[in-house]
Tab-separated table of C-alpha atoms and ligand atoms in Angstrom:
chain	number	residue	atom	x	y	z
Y	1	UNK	CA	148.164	46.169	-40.018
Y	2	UNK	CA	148.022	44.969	-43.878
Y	3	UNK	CA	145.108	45.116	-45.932
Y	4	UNK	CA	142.070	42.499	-45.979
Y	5	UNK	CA	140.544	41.349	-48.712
Y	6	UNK	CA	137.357	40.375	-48.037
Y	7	UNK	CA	136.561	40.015	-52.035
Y	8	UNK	CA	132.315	40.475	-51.104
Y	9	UNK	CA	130.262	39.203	-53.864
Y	10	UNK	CA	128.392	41.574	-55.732
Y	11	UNK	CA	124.881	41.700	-55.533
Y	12	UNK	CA	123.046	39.322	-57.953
Y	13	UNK	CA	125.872	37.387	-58.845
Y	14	UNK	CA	125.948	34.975	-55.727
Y	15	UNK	CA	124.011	33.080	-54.029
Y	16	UNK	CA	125.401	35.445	-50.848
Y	17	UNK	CA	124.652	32.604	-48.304
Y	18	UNK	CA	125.629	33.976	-45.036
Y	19	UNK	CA	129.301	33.108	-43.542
Y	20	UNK	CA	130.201	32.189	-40.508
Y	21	UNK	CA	133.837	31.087	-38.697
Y	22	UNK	CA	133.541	28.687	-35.938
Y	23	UNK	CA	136.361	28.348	-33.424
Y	24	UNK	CA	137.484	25.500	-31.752
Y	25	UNK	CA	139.482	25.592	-28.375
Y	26	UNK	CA	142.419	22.457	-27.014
Y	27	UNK	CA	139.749	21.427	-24.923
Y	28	UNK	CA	137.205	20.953	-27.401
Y	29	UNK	CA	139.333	18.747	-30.265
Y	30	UNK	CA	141.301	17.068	-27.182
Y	31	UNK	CA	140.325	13.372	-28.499
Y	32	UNK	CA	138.579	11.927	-31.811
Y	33	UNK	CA	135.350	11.571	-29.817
Y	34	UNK	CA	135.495	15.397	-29.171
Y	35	UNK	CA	136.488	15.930	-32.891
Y	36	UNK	CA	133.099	14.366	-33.715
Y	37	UNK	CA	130.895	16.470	-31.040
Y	38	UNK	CA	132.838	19.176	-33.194
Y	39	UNK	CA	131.838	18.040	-36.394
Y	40	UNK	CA	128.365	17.791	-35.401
Y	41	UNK	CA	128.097	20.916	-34.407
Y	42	UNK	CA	129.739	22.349	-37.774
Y	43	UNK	CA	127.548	19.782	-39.909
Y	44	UNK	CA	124.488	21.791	-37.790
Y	45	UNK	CA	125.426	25.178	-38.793
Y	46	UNK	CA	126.098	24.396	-42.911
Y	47	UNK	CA	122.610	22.271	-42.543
Y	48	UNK	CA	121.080	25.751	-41.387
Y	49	UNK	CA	122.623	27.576	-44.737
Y	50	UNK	CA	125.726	28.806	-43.118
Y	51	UNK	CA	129.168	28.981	-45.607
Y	52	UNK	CA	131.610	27.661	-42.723
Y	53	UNK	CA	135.315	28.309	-42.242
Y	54	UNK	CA	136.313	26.438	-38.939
Y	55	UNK	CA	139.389	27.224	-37.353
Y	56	UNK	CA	141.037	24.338	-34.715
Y	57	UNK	CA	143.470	24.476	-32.251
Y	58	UNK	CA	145.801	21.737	-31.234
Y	59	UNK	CA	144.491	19.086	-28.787
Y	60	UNK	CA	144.751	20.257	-25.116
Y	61	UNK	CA	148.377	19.832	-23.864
Y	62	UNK	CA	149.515	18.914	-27.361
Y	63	UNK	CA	151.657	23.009	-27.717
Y	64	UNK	CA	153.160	22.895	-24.208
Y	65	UNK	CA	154.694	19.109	-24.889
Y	66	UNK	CA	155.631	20.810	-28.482
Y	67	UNK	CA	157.458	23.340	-26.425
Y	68	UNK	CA	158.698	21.581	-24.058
Y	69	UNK	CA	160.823	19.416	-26.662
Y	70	UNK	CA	161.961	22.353	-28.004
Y	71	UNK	CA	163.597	24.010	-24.845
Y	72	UNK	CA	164.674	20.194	-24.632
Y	73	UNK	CA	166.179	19.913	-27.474
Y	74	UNK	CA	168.307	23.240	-27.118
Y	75	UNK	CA	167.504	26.486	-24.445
Y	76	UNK	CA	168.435	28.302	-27.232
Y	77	UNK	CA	166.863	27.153	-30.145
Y	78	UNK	CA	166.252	28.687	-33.313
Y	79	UNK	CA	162.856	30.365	-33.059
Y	80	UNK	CA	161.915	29.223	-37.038
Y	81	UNK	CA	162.525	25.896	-35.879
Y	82	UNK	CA	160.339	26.005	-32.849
Y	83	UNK	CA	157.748	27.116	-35.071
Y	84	UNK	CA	157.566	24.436	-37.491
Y	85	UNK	CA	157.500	22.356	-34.672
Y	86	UNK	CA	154.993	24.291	-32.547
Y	87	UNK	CA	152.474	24.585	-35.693
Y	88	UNK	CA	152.228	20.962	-36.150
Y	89	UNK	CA	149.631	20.297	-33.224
Y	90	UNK	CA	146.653	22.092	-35.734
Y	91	UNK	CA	148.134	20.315	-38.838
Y	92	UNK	CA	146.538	17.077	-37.203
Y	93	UNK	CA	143.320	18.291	-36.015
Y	94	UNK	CA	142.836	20.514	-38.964
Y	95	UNK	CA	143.055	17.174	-40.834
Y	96	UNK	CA	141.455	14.591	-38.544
Y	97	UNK	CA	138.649	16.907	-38.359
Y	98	UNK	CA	138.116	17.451	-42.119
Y	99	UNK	CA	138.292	13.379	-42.471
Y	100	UNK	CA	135.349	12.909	-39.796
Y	101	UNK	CA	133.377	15.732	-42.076
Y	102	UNK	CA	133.959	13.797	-45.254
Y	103	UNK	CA	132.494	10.754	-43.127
Y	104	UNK	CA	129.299	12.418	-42.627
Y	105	UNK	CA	128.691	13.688	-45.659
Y	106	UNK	CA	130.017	17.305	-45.599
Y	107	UNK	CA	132.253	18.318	-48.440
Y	108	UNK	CA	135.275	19.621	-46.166
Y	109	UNK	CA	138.641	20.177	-46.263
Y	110	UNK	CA	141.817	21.300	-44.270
Y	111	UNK	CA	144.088	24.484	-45.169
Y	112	UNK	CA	147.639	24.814	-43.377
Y	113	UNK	CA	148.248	28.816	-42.733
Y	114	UNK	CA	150.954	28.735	-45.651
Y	115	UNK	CA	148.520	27.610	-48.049
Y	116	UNK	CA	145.811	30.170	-47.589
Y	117	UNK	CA	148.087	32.305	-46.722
Y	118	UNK	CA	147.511	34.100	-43.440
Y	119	UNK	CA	150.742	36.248	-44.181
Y	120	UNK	CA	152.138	37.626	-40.794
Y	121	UNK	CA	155.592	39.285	-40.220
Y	122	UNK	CA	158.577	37.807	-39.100
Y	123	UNK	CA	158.277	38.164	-35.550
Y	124	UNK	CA	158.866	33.993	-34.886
Y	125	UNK	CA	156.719	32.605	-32.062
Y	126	UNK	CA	154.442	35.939	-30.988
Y	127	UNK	CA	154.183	36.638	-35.555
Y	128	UNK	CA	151.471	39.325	-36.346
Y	129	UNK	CA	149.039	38.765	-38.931
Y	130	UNK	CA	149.620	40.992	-41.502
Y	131	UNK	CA	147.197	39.569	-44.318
Y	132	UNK	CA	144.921	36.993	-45.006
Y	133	UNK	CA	143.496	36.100	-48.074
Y	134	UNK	CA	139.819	34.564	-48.243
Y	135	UNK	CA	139.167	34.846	-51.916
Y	136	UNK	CA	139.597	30.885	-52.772
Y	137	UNK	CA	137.427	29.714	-49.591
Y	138	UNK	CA	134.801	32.219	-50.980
Y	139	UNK	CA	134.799	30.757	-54.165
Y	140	UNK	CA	134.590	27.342	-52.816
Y	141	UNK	CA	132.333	28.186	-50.791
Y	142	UNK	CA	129.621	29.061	-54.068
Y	143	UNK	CA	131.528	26.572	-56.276
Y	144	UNK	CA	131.344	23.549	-53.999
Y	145	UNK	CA	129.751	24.418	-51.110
Y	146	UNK	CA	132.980	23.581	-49.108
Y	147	UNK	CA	133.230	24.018	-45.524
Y	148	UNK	CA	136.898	25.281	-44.744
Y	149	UNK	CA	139.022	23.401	-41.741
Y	150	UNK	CA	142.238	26.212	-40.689
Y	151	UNK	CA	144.495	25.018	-38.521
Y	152	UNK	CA	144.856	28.355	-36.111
Y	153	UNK	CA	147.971	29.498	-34.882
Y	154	UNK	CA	149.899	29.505	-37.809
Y	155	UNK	CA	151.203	31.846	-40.693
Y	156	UNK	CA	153.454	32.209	-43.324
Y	157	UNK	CA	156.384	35.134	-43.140
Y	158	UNK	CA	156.338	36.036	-46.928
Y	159	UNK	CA	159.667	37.248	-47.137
Y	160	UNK	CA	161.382	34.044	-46.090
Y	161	UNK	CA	158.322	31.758	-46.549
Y	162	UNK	CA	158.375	30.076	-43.312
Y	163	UNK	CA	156.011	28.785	-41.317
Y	164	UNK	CA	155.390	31.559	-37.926
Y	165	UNK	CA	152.972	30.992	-35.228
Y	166	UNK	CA	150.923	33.947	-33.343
Y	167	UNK	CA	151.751	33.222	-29.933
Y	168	UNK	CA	150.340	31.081	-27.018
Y	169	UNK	CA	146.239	31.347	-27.297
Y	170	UNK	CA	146.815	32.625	-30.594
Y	171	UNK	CA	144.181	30.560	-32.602
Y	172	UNK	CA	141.349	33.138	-31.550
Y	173	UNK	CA	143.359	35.581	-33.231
Y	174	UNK	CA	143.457	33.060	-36.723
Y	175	UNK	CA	139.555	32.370	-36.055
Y	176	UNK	CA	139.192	36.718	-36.016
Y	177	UNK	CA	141.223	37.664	-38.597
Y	178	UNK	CA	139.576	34.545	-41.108
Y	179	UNK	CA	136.221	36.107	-39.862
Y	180	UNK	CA	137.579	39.914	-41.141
Y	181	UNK	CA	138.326	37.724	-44.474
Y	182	UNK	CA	135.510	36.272	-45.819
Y	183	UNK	CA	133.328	38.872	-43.833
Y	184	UNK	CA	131.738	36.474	-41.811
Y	185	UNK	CA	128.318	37.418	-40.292
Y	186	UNK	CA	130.250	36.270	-37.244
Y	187	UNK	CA	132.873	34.647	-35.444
Y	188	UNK	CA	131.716	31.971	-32.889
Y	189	UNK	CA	134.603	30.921	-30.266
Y	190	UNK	CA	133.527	27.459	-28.665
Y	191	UNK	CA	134.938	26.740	-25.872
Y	192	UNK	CA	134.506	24.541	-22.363
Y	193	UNK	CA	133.062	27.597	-20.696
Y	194	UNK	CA	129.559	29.228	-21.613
Y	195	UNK	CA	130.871	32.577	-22.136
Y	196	UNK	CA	132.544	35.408	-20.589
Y	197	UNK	CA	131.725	36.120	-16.356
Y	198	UNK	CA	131.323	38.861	-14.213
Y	199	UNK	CA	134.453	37.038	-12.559
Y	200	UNK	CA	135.975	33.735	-12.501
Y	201	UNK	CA	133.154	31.674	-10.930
Y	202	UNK	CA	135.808	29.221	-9.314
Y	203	UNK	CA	136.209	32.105	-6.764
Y	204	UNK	CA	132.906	33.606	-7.116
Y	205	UNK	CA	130.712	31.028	-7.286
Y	206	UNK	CA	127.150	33.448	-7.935
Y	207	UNK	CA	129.491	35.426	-10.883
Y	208	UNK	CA	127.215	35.604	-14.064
Y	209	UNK	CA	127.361	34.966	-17.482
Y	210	UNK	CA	127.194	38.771	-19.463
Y	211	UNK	CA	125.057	38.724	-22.355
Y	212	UNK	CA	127.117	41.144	-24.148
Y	213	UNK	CA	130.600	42.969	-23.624
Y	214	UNK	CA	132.148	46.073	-25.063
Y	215	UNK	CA	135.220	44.834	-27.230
Y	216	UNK	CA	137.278	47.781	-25.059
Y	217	UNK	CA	136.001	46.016	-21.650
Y	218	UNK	CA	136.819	42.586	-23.451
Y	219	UNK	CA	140.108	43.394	-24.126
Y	220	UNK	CA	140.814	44.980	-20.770
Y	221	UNK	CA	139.365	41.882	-18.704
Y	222	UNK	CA	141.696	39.547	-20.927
Y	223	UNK	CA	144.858	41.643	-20.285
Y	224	UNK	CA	144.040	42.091	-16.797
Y	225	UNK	CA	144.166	38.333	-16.155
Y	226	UNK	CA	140.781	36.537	-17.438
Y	227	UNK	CA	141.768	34.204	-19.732
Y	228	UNK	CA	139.030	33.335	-22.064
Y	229	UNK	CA	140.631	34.873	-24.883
Y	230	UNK	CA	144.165	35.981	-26.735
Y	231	UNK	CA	144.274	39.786	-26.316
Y	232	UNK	CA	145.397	40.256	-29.901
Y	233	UNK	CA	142.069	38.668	-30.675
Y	234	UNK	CA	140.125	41.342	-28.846
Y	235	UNK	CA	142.049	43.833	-30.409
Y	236	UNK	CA	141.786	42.573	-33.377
Y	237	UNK	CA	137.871	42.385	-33.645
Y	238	UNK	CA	137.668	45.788	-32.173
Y	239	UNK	CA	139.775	47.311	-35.568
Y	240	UNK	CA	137.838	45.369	-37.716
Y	241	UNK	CA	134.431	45.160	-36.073
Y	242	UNK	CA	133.975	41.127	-35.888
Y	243	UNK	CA	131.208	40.355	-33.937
Y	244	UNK	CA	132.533	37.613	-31.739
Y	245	UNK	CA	130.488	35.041	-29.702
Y	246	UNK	CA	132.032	33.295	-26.884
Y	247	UNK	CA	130.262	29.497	-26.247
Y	248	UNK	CA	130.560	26.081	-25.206
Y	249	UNK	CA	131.372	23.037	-27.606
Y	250	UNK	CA	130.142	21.119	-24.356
Y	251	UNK	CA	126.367	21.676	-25.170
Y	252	UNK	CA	125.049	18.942	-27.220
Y	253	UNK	CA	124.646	20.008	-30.935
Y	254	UNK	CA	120.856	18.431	-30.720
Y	255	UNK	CA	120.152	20.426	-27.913
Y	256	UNK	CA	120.313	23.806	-29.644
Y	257	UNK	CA	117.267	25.047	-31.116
Y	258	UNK	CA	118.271	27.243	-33.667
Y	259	UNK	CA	115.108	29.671	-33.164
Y	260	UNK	CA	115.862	30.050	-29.791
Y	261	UNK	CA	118.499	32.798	-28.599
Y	262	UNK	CA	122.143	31.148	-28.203
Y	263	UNK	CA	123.529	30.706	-24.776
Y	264	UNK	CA	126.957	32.593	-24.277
Y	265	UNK	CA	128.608	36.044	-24.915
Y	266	UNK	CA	128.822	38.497	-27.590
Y	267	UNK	CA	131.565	40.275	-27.543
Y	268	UNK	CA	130.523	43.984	-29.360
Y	269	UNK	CA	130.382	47.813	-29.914
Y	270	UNK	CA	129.353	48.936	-27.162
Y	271	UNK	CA	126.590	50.731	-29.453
Y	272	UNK	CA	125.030	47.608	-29.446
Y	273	UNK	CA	124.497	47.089	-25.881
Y	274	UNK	CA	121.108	48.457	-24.428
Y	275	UNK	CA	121.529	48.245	-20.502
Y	276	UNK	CA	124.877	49.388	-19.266
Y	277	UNK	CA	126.180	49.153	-15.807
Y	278	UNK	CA	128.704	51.026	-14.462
Y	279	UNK	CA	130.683	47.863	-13.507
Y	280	UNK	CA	131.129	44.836	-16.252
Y	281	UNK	CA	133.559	42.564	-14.678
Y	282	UNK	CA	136.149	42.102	-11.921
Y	283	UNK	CA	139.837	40.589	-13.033
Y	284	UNK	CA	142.773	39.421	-10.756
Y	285	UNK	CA	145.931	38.236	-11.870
Y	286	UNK	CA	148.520	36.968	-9.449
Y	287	UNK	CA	151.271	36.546	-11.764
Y	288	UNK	CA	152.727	40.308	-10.488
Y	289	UNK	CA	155.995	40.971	-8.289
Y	290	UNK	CA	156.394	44.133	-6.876
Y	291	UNK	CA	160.118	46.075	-6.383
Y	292	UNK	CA	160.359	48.786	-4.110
Y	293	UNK	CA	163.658	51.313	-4.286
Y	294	UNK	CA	164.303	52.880	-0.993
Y	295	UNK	CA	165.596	56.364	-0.329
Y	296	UNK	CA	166.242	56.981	-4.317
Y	297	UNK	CA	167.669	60.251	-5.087
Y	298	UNK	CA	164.568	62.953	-5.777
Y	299	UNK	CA	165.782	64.293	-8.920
Y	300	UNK	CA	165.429	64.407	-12.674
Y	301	UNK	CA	166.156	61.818	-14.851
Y	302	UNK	CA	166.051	59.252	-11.867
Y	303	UNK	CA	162.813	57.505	-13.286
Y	304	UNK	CA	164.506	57.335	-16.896
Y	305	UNK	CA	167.551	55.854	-14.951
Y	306	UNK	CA	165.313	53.155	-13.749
Y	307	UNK	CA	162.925	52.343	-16.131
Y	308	UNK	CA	165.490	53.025	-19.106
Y	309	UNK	CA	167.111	49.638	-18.517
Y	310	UNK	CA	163.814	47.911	-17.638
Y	311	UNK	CA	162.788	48.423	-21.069
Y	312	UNK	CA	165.515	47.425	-23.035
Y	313	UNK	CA	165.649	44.460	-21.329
Y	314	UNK	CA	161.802	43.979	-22.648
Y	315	UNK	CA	160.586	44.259	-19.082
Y	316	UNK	CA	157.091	45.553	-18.889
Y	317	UNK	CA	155.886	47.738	-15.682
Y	318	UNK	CA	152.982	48.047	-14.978
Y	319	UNK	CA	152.141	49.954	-11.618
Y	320	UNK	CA	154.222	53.053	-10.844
Y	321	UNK	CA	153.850	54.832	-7.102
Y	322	UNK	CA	156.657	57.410	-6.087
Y	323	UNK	CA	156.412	58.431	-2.312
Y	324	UNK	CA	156.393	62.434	-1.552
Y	325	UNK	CA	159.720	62.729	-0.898
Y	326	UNK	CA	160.013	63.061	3.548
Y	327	UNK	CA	163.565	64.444	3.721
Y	328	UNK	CA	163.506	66.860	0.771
Y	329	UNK	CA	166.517	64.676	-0.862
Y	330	UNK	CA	165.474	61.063	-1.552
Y	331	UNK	CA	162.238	59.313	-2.105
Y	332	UNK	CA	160.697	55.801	-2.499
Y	333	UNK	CA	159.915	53.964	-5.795
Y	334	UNK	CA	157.146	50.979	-5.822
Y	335	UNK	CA	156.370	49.291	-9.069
Y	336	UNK	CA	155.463	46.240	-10.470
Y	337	UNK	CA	156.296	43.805	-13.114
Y	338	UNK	CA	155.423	40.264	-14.094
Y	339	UNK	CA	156.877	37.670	-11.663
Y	340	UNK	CA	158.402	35.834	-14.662
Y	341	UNK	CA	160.425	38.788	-14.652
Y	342	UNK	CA	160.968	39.714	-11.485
Y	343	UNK	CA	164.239	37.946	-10.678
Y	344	UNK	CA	165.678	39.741	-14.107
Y	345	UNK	CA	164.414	43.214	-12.765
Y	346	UNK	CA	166.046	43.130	-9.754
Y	347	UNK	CA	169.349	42.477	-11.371
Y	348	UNK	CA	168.821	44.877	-13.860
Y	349	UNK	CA	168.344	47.665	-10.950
Y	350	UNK	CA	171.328	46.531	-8.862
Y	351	UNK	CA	173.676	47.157	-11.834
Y	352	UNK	CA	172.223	50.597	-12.500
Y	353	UNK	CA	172.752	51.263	-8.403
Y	354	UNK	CA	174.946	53.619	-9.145
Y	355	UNK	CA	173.802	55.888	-11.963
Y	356	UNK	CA	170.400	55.581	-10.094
Y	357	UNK	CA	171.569	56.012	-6.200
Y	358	UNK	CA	169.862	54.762	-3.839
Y	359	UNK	CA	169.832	52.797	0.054
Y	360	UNK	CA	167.992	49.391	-0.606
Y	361	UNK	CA	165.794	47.353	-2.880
Y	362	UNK	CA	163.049	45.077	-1.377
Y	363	UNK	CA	160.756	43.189	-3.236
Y	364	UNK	CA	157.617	40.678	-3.285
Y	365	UNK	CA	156.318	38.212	-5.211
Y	366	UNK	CA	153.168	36.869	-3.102
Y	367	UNK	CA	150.928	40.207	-4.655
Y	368	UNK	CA	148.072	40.388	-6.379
Y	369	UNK	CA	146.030	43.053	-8.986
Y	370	UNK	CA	142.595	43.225	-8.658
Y	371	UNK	CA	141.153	45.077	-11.736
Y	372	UNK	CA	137.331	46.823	-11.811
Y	373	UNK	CA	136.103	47.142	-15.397
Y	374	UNK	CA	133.381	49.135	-17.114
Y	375	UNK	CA	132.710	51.441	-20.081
Y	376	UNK	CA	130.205	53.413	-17.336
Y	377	UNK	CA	132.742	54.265	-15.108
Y	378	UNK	CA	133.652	57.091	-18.128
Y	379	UNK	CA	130.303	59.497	-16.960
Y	380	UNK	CA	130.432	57.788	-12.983
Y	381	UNK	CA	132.850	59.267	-10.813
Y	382	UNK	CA	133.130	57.970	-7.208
Y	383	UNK	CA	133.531	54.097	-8.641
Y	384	UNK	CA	137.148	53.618	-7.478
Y	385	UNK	CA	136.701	55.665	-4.139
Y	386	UNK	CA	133.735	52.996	-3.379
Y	387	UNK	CA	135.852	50.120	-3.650
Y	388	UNK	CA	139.153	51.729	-1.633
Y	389	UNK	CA	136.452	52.267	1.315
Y	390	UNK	CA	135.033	48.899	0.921
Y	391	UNK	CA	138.726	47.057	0.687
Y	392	UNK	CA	139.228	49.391	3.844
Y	393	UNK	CA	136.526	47.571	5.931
Y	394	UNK	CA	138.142	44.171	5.372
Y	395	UNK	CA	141.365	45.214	6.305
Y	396	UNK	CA	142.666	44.762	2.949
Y	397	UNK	CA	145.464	46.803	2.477
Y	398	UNK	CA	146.105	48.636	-0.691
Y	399	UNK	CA	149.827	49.062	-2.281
Y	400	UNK	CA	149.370	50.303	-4.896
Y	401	UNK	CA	146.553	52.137	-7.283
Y	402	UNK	CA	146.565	52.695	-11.271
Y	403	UNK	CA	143.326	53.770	-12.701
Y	404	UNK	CA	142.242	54.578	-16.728
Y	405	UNK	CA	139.214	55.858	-18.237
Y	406	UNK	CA	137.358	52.533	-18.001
Y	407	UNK	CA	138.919	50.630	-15.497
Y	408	UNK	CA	140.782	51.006	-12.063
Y	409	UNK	CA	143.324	48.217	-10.579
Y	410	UNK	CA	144.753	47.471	-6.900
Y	411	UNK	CA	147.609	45.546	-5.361
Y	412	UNK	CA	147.457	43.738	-2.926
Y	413	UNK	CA	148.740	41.419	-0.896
Y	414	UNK	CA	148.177	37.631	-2.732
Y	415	UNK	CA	146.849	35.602	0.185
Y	416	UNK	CA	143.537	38.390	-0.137
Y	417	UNK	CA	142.498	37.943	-3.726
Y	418	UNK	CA	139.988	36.046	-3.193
Y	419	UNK	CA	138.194	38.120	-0.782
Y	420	UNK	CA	138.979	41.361	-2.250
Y	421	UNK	CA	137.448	40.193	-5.570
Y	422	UNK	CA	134.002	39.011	-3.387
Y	423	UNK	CA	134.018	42.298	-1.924
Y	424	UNK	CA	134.217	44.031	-4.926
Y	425	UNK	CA	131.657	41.734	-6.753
Y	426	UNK	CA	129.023	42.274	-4.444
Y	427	UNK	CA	129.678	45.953	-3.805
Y	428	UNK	CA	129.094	46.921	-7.759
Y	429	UNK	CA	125.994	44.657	-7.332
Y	430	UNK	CA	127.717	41.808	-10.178
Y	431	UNK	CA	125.677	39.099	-8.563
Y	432	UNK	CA	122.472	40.943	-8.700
Y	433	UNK	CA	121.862	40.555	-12.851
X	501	LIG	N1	147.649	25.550	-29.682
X	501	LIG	C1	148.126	26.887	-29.406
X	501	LIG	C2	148.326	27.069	-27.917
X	501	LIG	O1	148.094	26.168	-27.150
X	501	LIG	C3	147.241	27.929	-29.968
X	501	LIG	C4	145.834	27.951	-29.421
X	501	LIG	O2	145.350	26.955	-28.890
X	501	LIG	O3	145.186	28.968	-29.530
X	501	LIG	O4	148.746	28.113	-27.503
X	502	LIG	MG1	142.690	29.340	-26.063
């Protein structure tokens, strides 16, 4: 991780308005009509004495039919090329969105990630930011009183000077790291949901909005499978302690009453949150496949001759069970990886067979992790055994266990997510408040 340069003013020589960076979501720019909702909203925020940088993402759908003309065009494009392609869906909202601004009256304009630059390394299509520079949007902001429009998503590699993007999602990590910049009192993420929930309310349909999160519980409920936000963004925010406010663009900009308190979720140090409970938030992702390796060889360097290969093909693992070995020479091996990658594992462990040795290799894709999540669970012991007992009584079977300081996952089998995560969310009380 480069250096920031947030470039604060002194005191006494600036007017030191307060700064914030508002982030829009696909959903929220997805037509002009939206783009205006936006701009009200924005227009609301400088009219309350706010410096604004706002950082837009393409129009919803706009990236995946990017994409999707780039495998077109060649399943083995040149990744440089697929992001100057894939960077163009911000280009046009950053724009359209500074042009309805100028319309109402707000001095606006829109910066392209090579202009600014948000410098990143050369890592094409998942680039890292590496530095951003906020000095000239600070001194338009107490020259001109110029509200900022980024397109997210996009960088500039500095050695080559071309274009990179951040990854899928990757605009919350632009909106973040522009926040870190011009050391923004805060960095507000709109969105079409209200904030960040117990669980996904589609299954749980009493899961409640959380007033506040611990960045480290943040960042494990986004890897785990809720998608609200880009993980790097989490991360991100965490190193350089962003306060970050999850909210809807949805809620008419008229409707807020700026004295009130906002509705949606901050995202924190978990110094700042009074009233913790041992249990935060439940995540499920059913994106996992799980390989088992029957009768493997029980000796050493049979895990290295497994997961040796599985890494340099770039496969991530997640779950790891060995069986005690029942005949004193061989032993079974469970894990999991992504199901994207699942077909590529298995082929990667059949031509290892015979360095690694062993009878058969079975495998399923219809699994499912169920993650528990919550700082408390560091001074409560007894959390996880709760839930195996609970999961028990509905004859949910567990296949596998991985637990961490503040968080403990399951898999199962997929057709019982849904009713593993109720179980779980009303036997940590989530529903309760
Ligand atoms: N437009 C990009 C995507 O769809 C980046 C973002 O929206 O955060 O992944
Ligand atoms: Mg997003």
């Amino acid at each position: 991780m480069g250096m920031y340069s947030p470039l604060l003013p002194s005191p006494g020589t600036s007017n030191l308005m307060p700064r914030l960076v508002m982030k829009f979501g696909g959903t929220s720019v997805a037509d002009l009509d939206r783009i205006r909702n936006v701009a009200r909203h924005v227009k609301r925020e400088v009219d309350a004495g706010y410096d604004v940088a706002v950082v837009v993402s393409a129009m919803s759908g706009v990236t995946n039919q990017l994409v999707a003309w780039c495998k077109d065009a060649s399943a083995m494009h040149d990744a440089r090329e697929y992001d100057a392609v894939v960077a163009t869906g911000e280009q046009v909202t950053s724009g359209l969105l500074a042009i309805v601004l100028q319309g109402m009256g707000v001095n606006a304009r829109s910066w392209q990630g090579w202009q600014l630059p948000i410098l990143t390394d050369g890592a094409h299509a998942s680039a890292r930011i590496q530095d951003v520079n906020g000095a000239e949007l600070i001194k338009r902001f107490d020259e001109l009183k110029q509200v900022a429009v980024i397109a997210g998503f996009q960088g500039k590699h500095e050695a080559t000077g071309r274009i990179t993007t951040l990854g899928r999602g990757g605009s919350d990590t632009s909106a973040v790291a522009m926040a870190a910049a011009i050391g923004a009192e805060r960095c507000d993420i709109y969105t079409d949901v209200d904030g960040v929930y117990t669980t996904d309310p589609r299954v749980v349909p009493n899961a409640r909005r959380l007033n506040k999160i611990a960045y480290e519980e943040m960042l494990e409920l986004a890897s785990l499978g809720a998608k609200v936000m880009q993980v790097r963004s989490v991360e991100l925010g965490m190193l350089r302690n962003v306060r970050i406010f999850v909210r809807s663009s949805f809620v008419k900009p008229e409707d807020i009453d700026p004295k009130a308190n906002f509705i949606g979720t901050l995202i924190c140090d978990e110094s700042e949150i009074m009233e913790q409970q041992t249990v935060t938030g439940i995540a499920f992702s059913k994106d996992e496949a799980q390989i088992s390796i029957r009768r493997v060889q029980d000796k050493p360097g049979v895990a290295a001759a497994i997961f040796g290969p599985l890494a340099d093909a770039s496969i991530n693992v997640d779950m790891i069970v060995q069986n005690v070995t029942a005949d004193g020479a061989t032993t079974d091996l469970t894990f999991t990886v992504p199901s994207a990658d699942y077909e590529r594992a298995r082929v990667v462990i059949e031509k290892a067979k015979s360095t690694i040795g062993y009878e058969r290799l079975d495998g399923a894709t219809d699994v499912a992790k169920v993650s528990v999540i919550g700082i408390g669970m560091r001074s409560h012991a007894g959390v996880a055994a709760e839930a195996f007992k609970a999961l028990a009584e509905q004859k949910i079977n567990i296949l596998a266990i991985t637990t961490s300081e503040i968080k403990f996952s399951v898999l199962i089998n997929g057709s019982q997510t849904d009713q593993a995560v109720r179980t779980l969310h009303a036997l940590y009380g989530l529903d309760k408040g």
